[in-house]
Amino acid sequence: MSDAASVGARYILERAEFPRLLGALRGAGYRVVGPTVRDKAIVYGEIREESDLPIGWTDRQEAGQYRLERRSDAALFGYNVGPQSWKKYLFPSRERLWTAIRKDGSFDVQPEPVDPTPLAFLGVRACELAAMGVSDRVFGKAGDPSYAERRRHVLRIAVQCGQAGGTCFCVSMGTGPAVRTGHDLSLTEVVRPDRHYFLVEVGSEAGATVLSGVPLRPAPEGDVATATALVDRAAASMGRTMDPNGLRDLLVNNPEHPRWEIVARRCLSCTNCTMACPTCFCQTTEEVPDLSDEKVERWRRWDSCFNSGFTSVHGTSVRQTTHSRYRQWLTHKLATWHDQFGESGCVGCGRCITWCPVGIDLTEEVAAIRVVPTPAGPAPTGKGSS
Amino acid sequence: MTSAPSSDGLRLVDHRFFEGVKGGLPQRLQPLTIERTYELGDMLVREGDIADRFVLIFEGKVALEIVLPDRPRVTIQTLGGGEVLGWSWLLPPPQWWLDARAVKRTRTLEIPAPELRAALDARPEDGYEFLLRLLPVVAQRLDHTRLQLMDLHGG
Amino acid sequence: MAARSMPVPVSDAPGVSPWVPVPFRVEQRAVETADTITIALTPPKGVPPIPFRPGQFNMLYVFGVGEAAISIAGDPTQPENLFHTIRSAGRVSAALSQAAPGSTVGVRGPYGTGWPLAEAKGKDVILVAGGLGLPPLRPVLYEMLRDRERYGRIEVIYGARTPKDLVYYNQIQKWRDRTDLRFQTTVDAAGREWYGDVGLVTARVPDIRIDPANAIAFLCGPEIMMKFTAQALEAKGMTDGSIYVSLERNMKCAVGICGHCQLGPEFVCRDGPVFRYQDVRRFLSVREL
């Protein structure tokens, strides 16, 4: 293709030419990260060549279950989402914030610079784009500098889902499966017996720039329609649904609902859901002194509201029971997130359902609370002695 | 401590215990009262003594003290104007179970228990009114004591 | 979410990573009680004094040990000396309690919402402090006494466990000598040396002389103390719209990103620690929220 790509335009990239896209990304200085098979799951890692991708693999997901299976075709992106999310790059699970050295009775602090290498996220699902938007607002509101710095250098190559996962409910949350916004490029993979191609849609100037030199031709209407039909099919076959209407009030008004105790008896407080969730942001800080006591590092690492000690104050903890922790997690994710950030914290990716070892399904929990909500309104304040 | 039958001094009807009362109860009890003034350090009652009177504090400050055999005495509560000392005189056996000491110059009106009982027995509606007023005092003292267990000043 | 008339929180200098503490010097150290001290911190050369508003807190850092959220307890018109009163309770506060004059303590801050002094103008002001609740209120007292005619009656009630646990003891005697405010102290238990009140701060509330329709109350101390004091103030005719509380939760970042300090929808570090009671009472009445 000789003309420069333009934003909003759609092109066809033949399967055979896919390595040219990878080459263009690396040639433009991007470190490419994307899906790869490791430890019997599709996780995110370095993509140096196309064979690093999970070619011909798909995932079977259900509550508490995840299994890889061979596809009957050689699709590159024929799976949904794995246990990891892109937050591992924007908000690493362990990160050094600064190093301090003792000096003349005082100390000097050196903030940790962020690796400036631009990243190309290859294979970002619509729900993951939405999750990144949510995280942008969370970390933005707090003025977090390293998230902002990393985020600046990210190119997002989205992939539209052609099939729904067993635990997904992006349609309910309004986050997918179609990629509408936030992408630099969007790919829709079409695998036919006679053809294998990608519909490429340009979402930004940065995306357009990367495509120069990649062999593309304008997409015919028929190919666009085929790709759209795939996405529609995915939308029609969601594994789960969850009505988000009125969810904020429902959960805030039902802190004493009997369902919390029922789910608490199953929950192991293992924190899997918070680690897998692309929008969970809780973190803690650690002092790491060296043996000489002359130098100390401040690190931050992921934390979880399910961890004991999370709410420790004055020698005790506010949330001691699993009951209160589960309630906190779900109420925050689906309800009070609205108060804090003006939107839901959930994008319907289904990871928390898949990766819960006991298969707790938040869509089911919400439905149970909806069926018999306790009366709305604040608890009455009692007075007097007994 | 000085005492005198109250003449034109303190009046029961002015005390918070009788606030809002109708029907003349404090006026009927007034002739039974003895006015007392305790100076700093005077004991009003001692633990173990017969609880023989109903004490209404008008001014000053009274410390309720627990006497412990193995350590210095501890004040567990102070009472001031508008409060009553206690109700031990009403319940068998009528015995004070705390010391009460004036930590400030304190003025009281006191009604001897036998005469108060007789007056209330003679007019049951007065007795009912009196108990209805005493019960909230007991309840509030209980609430206060329970809260004191909760370390409100623990910070 | 209901609209709140909260003061806008002050954030630290733009462009500086919010995680980096500034090394302040311990200028003074005074012993308050057996387990509580007060230190005054001054900024290093080249760093101007950091202004703060009454009710805000700093994250104080001990090299190699960690950070703790401590309320600023000094005079807001003299921020060149940042006073903090610290009780030795955990590892960090124990280390801070040992900080000798000349040593270095890292400071991040100030953070949080302050007491709404602007709303107190022309009103009777009630301050109720329980235990270590007095330090976060002391800046309010400095502010009000500096500008005394701006406010109506000032009633202060301070409760501690025993007379030995009273902080700012000498200063309290001076405040008690003033005629333009009433400062009551009460303790849970006392020996013969104490001629003051014994009992809860709540027991002092019925006697305060205020116009409940034109009054504002700032409460600081254990949550249970604030809850029952608010109840006593409401019994006196005040509403929860004119009662403010200062809450405390586990804090790591103080900028609303670590998530630890959440109470319902509120980040106590950023939306608080000062809250209008009306806005948070429903959350405080849910167990383990």
mmCIF file of N, CA and C in Angstrom, chain A residues 41-148:
data_model
loop_
_atom_site.group_PDB
_atom_site.id
_atom_site.type_symbol
_atom_site.label_atom_id
_atom_site.label_comp_id
_atom_site.label_asym_id
_atom_site.label_seq_id
_atom_site.Cartn_x
_atom_site.Cartn_y
_atom_site.Cartn_z
ATOM 1 N N ALA A 41 -2.100 -21.689 30.108
ATOM 2 C CA ALA A 41 -3.052 -20.587 30.006
ATOM 3 C C ALA A 41 -2.536 -19.617 28.958
ATOM 4 N N ILE A 42 -3.402 -18.743 28.536
ATOM 5 C CA ILE A 42 -2.975 -17.687 27.618
ATOM 6 C C ILE A 42 -2.730 -16.441 28.461
ATOM 7 N N VAL A 43 -1.461 -16.104 28.611
ATOM 8 C CA VAL A 43 -1.058 -14.957 29.430
ATOM 9 C C VAL A 43 -0.454 -13.913 28.497
ATOM 10 N N TYR A 44 -0.049 -12.766 29.079
ATOM 11 C CA TYR A 44 0.574 -11.740 28.259
ATOM 12 C C TYR A 44 2.077 -11.770 28.452
ATOM 13 N N GLY A 45 2.802 -11.742 27.320
ATOM 14 C CA GLY A 45 4.261 -11.777 27.397
ATOM 15 C C GLY A 45 4.847 -11.153 26.141
ATOM 16 N N GLU A 46 6.165 -11.284 26.013
ATOM 17 C CA GLU A 46 6.854 -10.721 24.855
ATOM 18 C C GLU A 46 6.409 -11.423 23.583
ATOM 19 N N ILE A 47 6.148 -10.637 22.533
ATOM 20 C CA ILE A 47 5.853 -11.217 21.221
ATOM 21 C C ILE A 47 6.977 -10.787 20.290
ATOM 22 N N ARG A 48 7.888 -11.722 20.035
ATOM 23 C CA ARG A 48 8.990 -11.390 19.135
ATOM 24 C C ARG A 48 8.680 -11.824 17.714
ATOM 25 N N GLU A 49 7.946 -12.923 17.598
ATOM 26 C CA GLU A 49 7.557 -13.367 16.264
ATOM 27 C C GLU A 49 6.182 -14.005 16.368
ATOM 28 N N GLU A 50 5.578 -14.253 15.243
ATOM 29 C CA GLU A 50 4.180 -14.666 15.263
ATOM 30 C C GLU A 50 4.002 -16.011 15.952
ATOM 31 N N SER A 51 4.989 -16.842 15.985
ATOM 32 C CA SER A 51 4.821 -18.136 16.648
ATOM 33 C C SER A 51 4.697 -18.003 18.161
ATOM 34 N N ASP A 52 4.975 -16.825 18.703
ATOM 35 C CA ASP A 52 4.770 -16.607 20.139
ATOM 36 C C ASP A 52 3.282 -16.506 20.450
ATOM 37 N N LEU A 53 2.479 -16.216 19.433
ATOM 38 C CA LEU A 53 1.043 -16.046 19.646
ATOM 39 C C LEU A 53 0.367 -17.410 19.823
ATOM 40 N N PRO A 54 -0.817 -17.440 20.449
ATOM 41 C CA PRO A 54 -1.499 -18.722 20.715
ATOM 42 C C PRO A 54 -2.240 -19.237 19.474
ATOM 43 N N ILE A 55 -1.472 -19.505 18.428
ATOM 44 C CA ILE A 55 -2.084 -19.893 17.161
ATOM 45 C C ILE A 55 -2.816 -21.212 17.321
ATOM 46 N N GLY A 56 -4.077 -21.226 16.961
ATOM 47 C CA GLY A 56 -4.853 -22.458 17.005
ATOM 48 C C GLY A 56 -5.332 -22.835 18.393
ATOM 49 N N TRP A 57 -5.215 -21.958 19.345
ATOM 50 C CA TRP A 57 -5.682 -22.258 20.704
ATOM 51 C C TRP A 57 -6.930 -21.457 21.037
ATOM 52 N N THR A 58 -7.783 -22.064 21.849
ATOM 53 C CA THR A 58 -8.904 -21.332 22.401
ATOM 54 C C THR A 58 -9.008 -21.661 23.883
ATOM 55 N N ASP A 59 -9.827 -20.906 24.602
ATOM 56 C CA ASP A 59 -10.002 -21.198 26.027
ATOM 57 C C ASP A 59 -11.449 -21.580 26.299
ATOM 58 N N ARG A 60 -11.634 -22.505 27.229
ATOM 59 C CA ARG A 60 -12.976 -22.881 27.681
ATOM 60 C C ARG A 60 -13.084 -22.414 29.126
ATOM 61 N N GLN A 61 -14.029 -21.522 29.339
ATOM 62 C CA GLN A 61 -14.107 -20.933 30.676
ATOM 63 C C GLN A 61 -15.485 -21.144 31.279
ATOM 64 N N GLU A 62 -15.500 -21.442 32.530
ATOM 65 C CA GLU A 62 -16.732 -21.501 33.300
ATOM 66 C C GLU A 62 -16.387 -21.054 34.714
ATOM 67 N N ALA A 63 -17.385 -20.966 35.556
ATOM 68 C CA ALA A 63 -17.113 -20.521 36.925
ATOM 69 C C ALA A 63 -16.119 -21.475 37.566
ATOM 70 N N GLY A 64 -14.969 -20.947 37.941
ATOM 71 C CA GLY A 64 -13.962 -21.777 38.584
ATOM 72 C C GLY A 64 -13.229 -22.716 37.656
ATOM 73 N N GLN A 65 -13.394 -22.518 36.347
ATOM 74 C CA GLN A 65 -12.750 -23.448 35.403
ATOM 75 C C GLN A 65 -12.119 -22.709 34.233
ATOM 76 N N TYR A 66 -10.937 -23.164 33.879
ATOM 77 C CA TYR A 66 -10.249 -22.601 32.708
ATOM 78 C C TYR A 66 -9.437 -23.719 32.078
ATOM 79 N N ARG A 67 -9.598 -23.859 30.778
ATOM 80 C CA ARG A 67 -8.861 -24.930 30.114
ATOM 81 C C ARG A 67 -8.548 -24.475 28.688
ATOM 82 N N LEU A 68 -7.375 -24.768 28.238
ATOM 83 C CA LEU A 68 -7.049 -24.479 26.836
ATOM 84 C C LEU A 68 -7.434 -25.673 25.980
ATOM 85 N N GLU A 69 -7.890 -25.370 24.788
ATOM 86 C CA GLU A 69 -8.237 -26.438 23.835
ATOM 87 C C GLU A 69 -7.723 -26.069 22.469
ATOM 88 N N ARG A 70 -7.424 -27.066 21.725
ATOM 89 C CA ARG A 70 -6.998 -26.856 20.343
ATOM 90 C C ARG A 70 -8.208 -26.499 19.500
ATOM 91 N N ARG A 71 -8.027 -25.505 18.664
ATOM 92 C CA ARG A 71 -9.076 -25.149 17.719
ATOM 93 C C ARG A 71 -8.953 -26.048 16.489
ATOM 94 N N SER A 72 -9.992 -26.010 15.682
ATOM 95 C CA SER A 72 -9.917 -26.757 14.432
ATOM 96 C C SER A 72 -9.296 -25.885 13.347
ATOM 97 N N ASP A 73 -9.085 -24.586 13.656
ATOM 98 C CA ASP A 73 -8.447 -23.725 12.660
ATOM 99 C C ASP A 73 -7.159 -23.156 13.272
ATOM 100 N N ALA A 74 -6.534 -22.249 12.520
ATOM 101 C CA ALA A 74 -5.249 -21.686 12.976
ATOM 102 C C ALA A 74 -5.391 -20.215 13.328
ATOM 103 N N ALA A 75 -6.503 -19.864 13.972
ATOM 104 C CA ALA A 75 -6.700 -18.471 14.354
ATOM 105 C C ALA A 75 -5.616 -18.037 15.332
ATOM 106 N N LEU A 76 -5.197 -16.765 15.175
ATOM 107 C CA LEU A 76 -4.182 -16.225 16.081
ATOM 108 C C LEU A 76 -4.825 -15.749 17.384
ATOM 109 N N PHE A 77 -6.041 -15.248 17.261
ATOM 110 C CA PHE A 77 -6.684 -14.610 18.429
ATOM 111 C C PHE A 77 -8.014 -15.294 18.741
ATOM 112 N N GLY A 78 -8.031 -16.610 18.653
ATOM 113 C CA GLY A 78 -9.283 -17.348 18.816
ATOM 114 C C GLY A 78 -9.635 -17.712 20.249
ATOM 115 N N TYR A 79 -9.335 -16.872 21.177
ATOM 116 C CA TYR A 79 -9.588 -17.133 22.606
ATOM 117 C C TYR A 79 -10.284 -15.893 23.152
ATOM 118 N N ASN A 80 -10.538 -15.807 24.439
ATOM 119 C CA ASN A 80 -11.178 -14.610 25.002
ATOM 120 C C ASN A 80 -10.238 -13.803 25.894
ATOM 121 N N VAL A 81 -10.227 -14.082 27.182
ATOM 122 C CA VAL A 81 -9.233 -13.415 28.033
ATOM 123 C C VAL A 81 -8.660 -14.423 29.000
ATOM 124 N N GLY A 82 -7.404 -14.229 29.361
ATOM 125 C CA GLY A 82 -6.742 -15.134 30.293
ATOM 126 C C GLY A 82 -6.683 -14.543 31.690
ATOM 127 N N PRO A 83 -5.900 -15.161 32.554
ATOM 128 C CA PRO A 83 -5.872 -14.729 33.951
ATOM 129 C C PRO A 83 -5.232 -13.357 34.141
ATOM 130 N N GLN A 84 -4.425 -12.931 33.172
ATOM 131 C CA GLN A 84 -3.761 -11.640 33.323
ATOM 132 C C GLN A 84 -4.492 -10.558 32.546
ATOM 133 N N SER A 85 -4.271 -9.334 32.973
ATOM 134 C CA SER A 85 -4.809 -8.203 32.219
ATOM 135 C C SER A 85 -3.646 -7.267 31.916
ATOM 136 N N TRP A 86 -3.907 -6.273 31.117
ATOM 137 C CA TRP A 86 -2.839 -5.359 30.720
ATOM 138 C C TRP A 86 -2.352 -4.502 31.882
ATOM 139 N N LYS A 87 -3.033 -4.552 33.012
ATOM 140 C CA LYS A 87 -2.578 -3.770 34.158
ATOM 141 C C LYS A 87 -1.193 -4.221 34.606
ATOM 142 N N LYS A 88 -0.783 -5.416 34.232
ATOM 143 C CA LYS A 88 0.543 -5.852 34.641
ATOM 144 C C LYS A 88 1.634 -4.971 34.038
ATOM 145 N N TYR A 89 1.312 -4.282 32.945
ATOM 146 C CA TYR A 89 2.300 -3.385 32.342
ATOM 147 C C TYR A 89 2.128 -1.949 32.811
ATOM 148 N N LEU A 90 0.908 -1.530 33.049
ATOM 149 C CA LEU A 90 0.664 -0.136 33.427
ATOM 150 C C LEU A 90 0.801 0.073 34.929
ATOM 151 N N PHE A 91 0.544 -0.965 35.665
ATOM 152 C CA PHE A 91 0.529 -0.906 37.117
ATOM 153 C C PHE A 91 1.160 -2.219 37.573
ATOM 154 N N PRO A 92 2.510 -2.339 37.450
ATOM 155 C CA PRO A 92 3.170 -3.619 37.716
ATOM 156 C C PRO A 92 2.897 -4.118 39.124
ATOM 157 N N SER A 93 2.908 -5.440 39.262
ATOM 158 C CA SER A 93 2.560 -6.001 40.564
ATOM 159 C C SER A 93 3.595 -5.653 41.625
ATOM 160 N N ARG A 94 4.825 -5.380 41.216
ATOM 161 C CA ARG A 94 5.824 -4.879 42.157
ATOM 162 C C ARG A 94 6.581 -3.756 41.459
ATOM 163 N N GLU A 95 6.729 -2.666 42.138
ATOM 164 C CA GLU A 95 7.358 -1.527 41.487
ATOM 165 C C GLU A 95 8.140 -0.724 42.515
ATOM 166 N N ARG A 96 9.379 -0.414 42.191
ATOM 167 C CA ARG A 96 10.160 0.424 43.106
ATOM 168 C C ARG A 96 9.767 1.879 42.848
ATOM 169 N N LEU A 97 9.411 2.592 43.888
ATOM 170 C CA LEU A 97 9.000 3.985 43.747
ATOM 171 C C LEU A 97 10.179 4.933 43.880
ATOM 172 N N TRP A 98 11.035 4.653 44.879
ATOM 173 C CA TRP A 98 12.215 5.497 45.051
ATOM 174 C C TRP A 98 13.251 4.796 45.914
ATOM 175 N N THR A 99 14.434 5.349 45.873
ATOM 176 C CA THR A 99 15.535 4.870 46.713
ATOM 177 C C THR A 99 16.034 6.048 47.530
ATOM 178 N N ALA A 100 16.249 5.826 48.810
ATOM 179 C CA ALA A 100 16.742 6.902 49.667
ATOM 180 C C ALA A 100 18.067 6.487 50.283
ATOM 181 N N ILE A 101 18.979 7.456 50.333
ATOM 182 C CA ILE A 101 20.306 7.197 50.922
ATOM 183 C C ILE A 101 20.506 8.154 52.082
ATOM 184 N N ARG A 102 21.018 7.649 53.172
ATOM 185 C CA ARG A 102 21.340 8.523 54.310
ATOM 186 C C ARG A 102 22.448 9.486 53.919
ATOM 187 N N LYS A 103 22.297 10.730 54.398
ATOM 188 C CA LYS A 103 23.337 11.719 54.079
ATOM 189 C C LYS A 103 23.327 12.805 55.137
ATOM 190 N N ASP A 104 24.448 12.958 55.846
ATOM 191 C CA ASP A 104 24.593 14.036 56.839
ATOM 192 C C ASP A 104 23.422 14.109 57.798
ATOM 193 N N GLY A 105 23.013 12.991 58.336
ATOM 194 C CA GLY A 105 21.923 13.003 59.303
ATOM 195 C C GLY A 105 20.553 13.114 58.663
ATOM 196 N N SER A 106 20.519 13.369 57.376
ATOM 197 C CA SER A 106 19.239 13.453 56.674
ATOM 198 C C SER A 106 19.220 12.344 55.624
ATOM 199 N N PHE A 107 18.410 12.504 54.574
ATOM 200 C CA PHE A 107 18.432 11.509 53.506
ATOM 201 C C PHE A 107 18.080 12.162 52.174
ATOM 202 N N ASP A 108 18.602 11.585 51.099
ATOM 203 C CA ASP A 108 18.295 12.014 49.725
ATOM 204 C C ASP A 108 17.403 10.973 49.086
ATOM 205 N N VAL A 109 16.387 11.438 48.366
ATOM 206 C CA VAL A 109 15.474 10.499 47.720
ATOM 207 C C VAL A 109 15.599 10.588 46.210
ATOM 208 N N GLN A 110 15.788 9.445 45.571
ATOM 209 C CA GLN A 110 15.827 9.368 44.114
ATOM 210 C C GLN A 110 14.584 8.657 43.607
ATOM 211 N N PRO A 111 13.645 9.379 42.994
ATOM 212 C CA PRO A 111 12.484 8.672 42.440
ATOM 213 C C PRO A 111 12.924 7.733 41.330
ATOM 214 N N GLU A 112 12.216 6.640 41.164
ATOM 215 C CA GLU A 112 12.572 5.647 40.167
ATOM 216 C C GLU A 112 12.076 6.097 38.794
ATOM 217 N N PRO A 113 12.948 6.165 37.804
ATOM 218 C CA PRO A 113 12.459 6.532 36.472
ATOM 219 C C PRO A 113 11.668 5.379 35.864
ATOM 220 N N VAL A 114 10.736 5.726 35.004
ATOM 221 C CA VAL A 114 9.941 4.714 34.315
ATOM 222 C C VAL A 114 10.632 4.356 33.009
ATOM 223 N N ASP A 115 10.662 3.073 32.672
ATOM 224 C CA ASP A 115 11.236 2.617 31.408
ATOM 225 C C ASP A 115 10.504 3.318 30.265
ATOM 226 N N PRO A 116 11.220 4.103 29.476
ATOM 227 C CA PRO A 116 10.543 4.872 28.423
ATOM 228 C C PRO A 116 10.257 4.087 27.151
ATOM 229 N N THR A 117 10.646 2.802 27.105
ATOM 230 C CA THR A 117 10.400 2.025 25.886
ATOM 231 C C THR A 117 8.921 1.978 25.591
ATOM 232 N N PRO A 118 8.534 2.408 24.394
ATOM 233 C CA PRO A 118 7.104 2.338 24.076
ATOM 234 C C PRO A 118 6.657 0.884 23.965
ATOM 235 N N LEU A 119 5.446 0.655 24.408
ATOM 236 C CA LEU A 119 4.875 -0.682 24.374
ATOM 237 C C LEU A 119 3.761 -0.753 23.353
ATOM 238 N N ALA A 120 3.683 -1.851 22.664
ATOM 239 C CA ALA A 120 2.530 -2.097 21.803
ATOM 240 C C ALA A 120 1.766 -3.250 22.414
ATOM 241 N N PHE A 121 0.550 -2.982 22.819
ATOM 242 C CA PHE A 121 -0.300 -4.049 23.339
ATOM 243 C C PHE A 121 -0.995 -4.677 22.149
ATOM 244 N N LEU A 122 -0.694 -5.915 21.881
ATOM 245 C CA LEU A 122 -1.268 -6.587 20.724
ATOM 246 C C LEU A 122 -2.341 -7.547 21.188
ATOM 247 N N GLY A 123 -3.581 -7.292 20.761
ATOM 248 C CA GLY A 123 -4.671 -8.209 21.107
ATOM 249 C C GLY A 123 -5.513 -7.747 22.281
ATOM 250 N N VAL A 124 -5.827 -6.470 22.288
ATOM 251 C CA VAL A 124 -6.605 -5.917 23.410
ATOM 252 C C VAL A 124 -8.089 -6.057 23.116
ATOM 253 N N ARG A 125 -8.797 -6.746 24.003
ATOM 254 C CA ARG A 125 -10.239 -6.933 23.808
ATOM 255 C C ARG A 125 -10.986 -5.640 24.138
ATOM 256 N N ALA A 126 -12.190 -5.528 23.637
ATOM 257 C CA ALA A 126 -12.983 -4.313 23.898
ATOM 258 C C ALA A 126 -13.157 -4.100 25.397
ATOM 259 N N CYS A 127 -13.395 -5.193 26.129
ATOM 260 C CA CYS A 127 -13.579 -5.036 27.576
ATOM 261 C C CYS A 127 -12.295 -4.534 28.211
ATOM 262 N N GLU A 128 -11.154 -4.934 27.638
ATOM 263 C CA GLU A 128 -9.880 -4.506 28.194
ATOM 264 C C GLU A 128 -9.610 -3.037 27.884
ATOM 265 N N LEU A 129 -10.051 -2.589 26.734
ATOM 266 C CA LEU A 129 -9.942 -1.151 26.436
ATOM 267 C C LEU A 129 -10.775 -0.367 27.445
ATOM 268 N N ALA A 130 -11.964 -0.887 27.697
ATOM 269 C CA ALA A 130 -12.825 -0.210 28.673
ATOM 270 C C ALA A 130 -12.156 -0.210 30.046
ATOM 271 N N ALA A 131 -11.546 -1.342 30.397
ATOM 272 C CA ALA A 131 -10.879 -1.427 31.708
ATOM 273 C C ALA A 131 -9.746 -0.419 31.797
ATOM 274 N N MET A 132 -9.005 -0.269 30.707
ATOM 275 C CA MET A 132 -7.916 0.716 30.712
ATOM 276 C C MET A 132 -8.459 2.116 30.897
ATOM 277 N N GLY A 133 -9.606 2.384 30.288
ATOM 278 C CA GLY A 133 -10.233 3.690 30.475
ATOM 279 C C GLY A 133 -10.591 3.911 31.932
ATOM 280 N N VAL A 134 -11.132 2.867 32.547
ATOM 281 C CA VAL A 134 -11.486 2.951 33.970
ATOM 282 C C VAL A 134 -10.232 3.225 34.802
ATOM 283 N N SER A 135 -9.174 2.483 34.538
ATOM 284 C CA SER A 135 -7.928 2.677 35.283
ATOM 285 C C SER A 135 -7.330 4.045 35.027
ATOM 286 N N ASP A 136 -7.442 4.523 33.787
ATOM 287 C CA ASP A 136 -6.945 5.876 33.487
ATOM 288 C C ASP A 136 -7.588 6.883 34.428
ATOM 289 N N ARG A 137 -8.884 6.719 34.666
ATOM 290 C CA ARG A 137 -9.577 7.691 35.503
ATOM 291 C C ARG A 137 -9.222 7.512 36.973
ATOM 292 N N VAL A 138 -9.035 6.275 37.391
ATOM 293 C CA VAL A 138 -8.670 6.038 38.798
ATOM 294 C C VAL A 138 -7.288 6.600 39.103
ATOM 295 N N PHE A 139 -6.309 6.195 38.274
ATOM 296 C CA PHE A 139 -4.945 6.639 38.522
ATOM 297 C C PHE A 139 -4.779 8.120 38.204
ATOM 298 N N GLY A 140 -5.585 8.596 37.252
ATOM 299 C CA GLY A 140 -5.528 10.025 36.907
ATOM 300 C C GLY A 140 -6.017 10.889 38.047
ATOM 301 N N LYS A 141 -7.103 10.463 38.675
ATOM 302 C CA LYS A 141 -7.659 11.247 39.769
ATOM 303 C C LYS A 141 -6.678 11.324 40.936
ATOM 304 N N ALA A 142 -5.904 10.263 41.114
ATOM 305 C CA ALA A 142 -4.935 10.258 42.216
ATOM 306 C C ALA A 142 -3.629 10.932 41.817
ATOM 307 N N GLY A 143 -3.495 11.278 40.522
ATOM 308 C CA GLY A 143 -2.267 11.916 40.076
ATOM 309 C C GLY A 143 -1.063 10.994 40.100
ATOM 310 N N ASP A 144 -1.285 9.703 39.834
ATOM 311 C CA ASP A 144 -0.192 8.747 39.905
ATOM 312 C C ASP A 144 0.769 8.956 38.732
ATOM 313 N N PRO A 145 2.018 9.298 39.026
ATOM 314 C CA PRO A 145 2.922 9.654 37.928
ATOM 315 C C PRO A 145 3.417 8.462 37.110
ATOM 316 N N SER A 146 3.695 7.322 37.745
ATOM 317 C CA SER A 146 4.267 6.238 36.941
ATOM 318 C C SER A 146 3.226 5.600 36.035
ATOM 319 N N TYR A 147 1.993 5.508 36.492
ATOM 320 C CA TYR A 147 0.935 5.017 35.604
ATOM 321 C C TYR A 147 0.809 5.949 34.409
ATOM 322 N N ALA A 148 0.770 7.232 34.676
ATOM 323 C CA ALA A 148 0.596 8.212 33.603
ATOM 324 C C ALA A 148 1.754 8.131 32.602
#
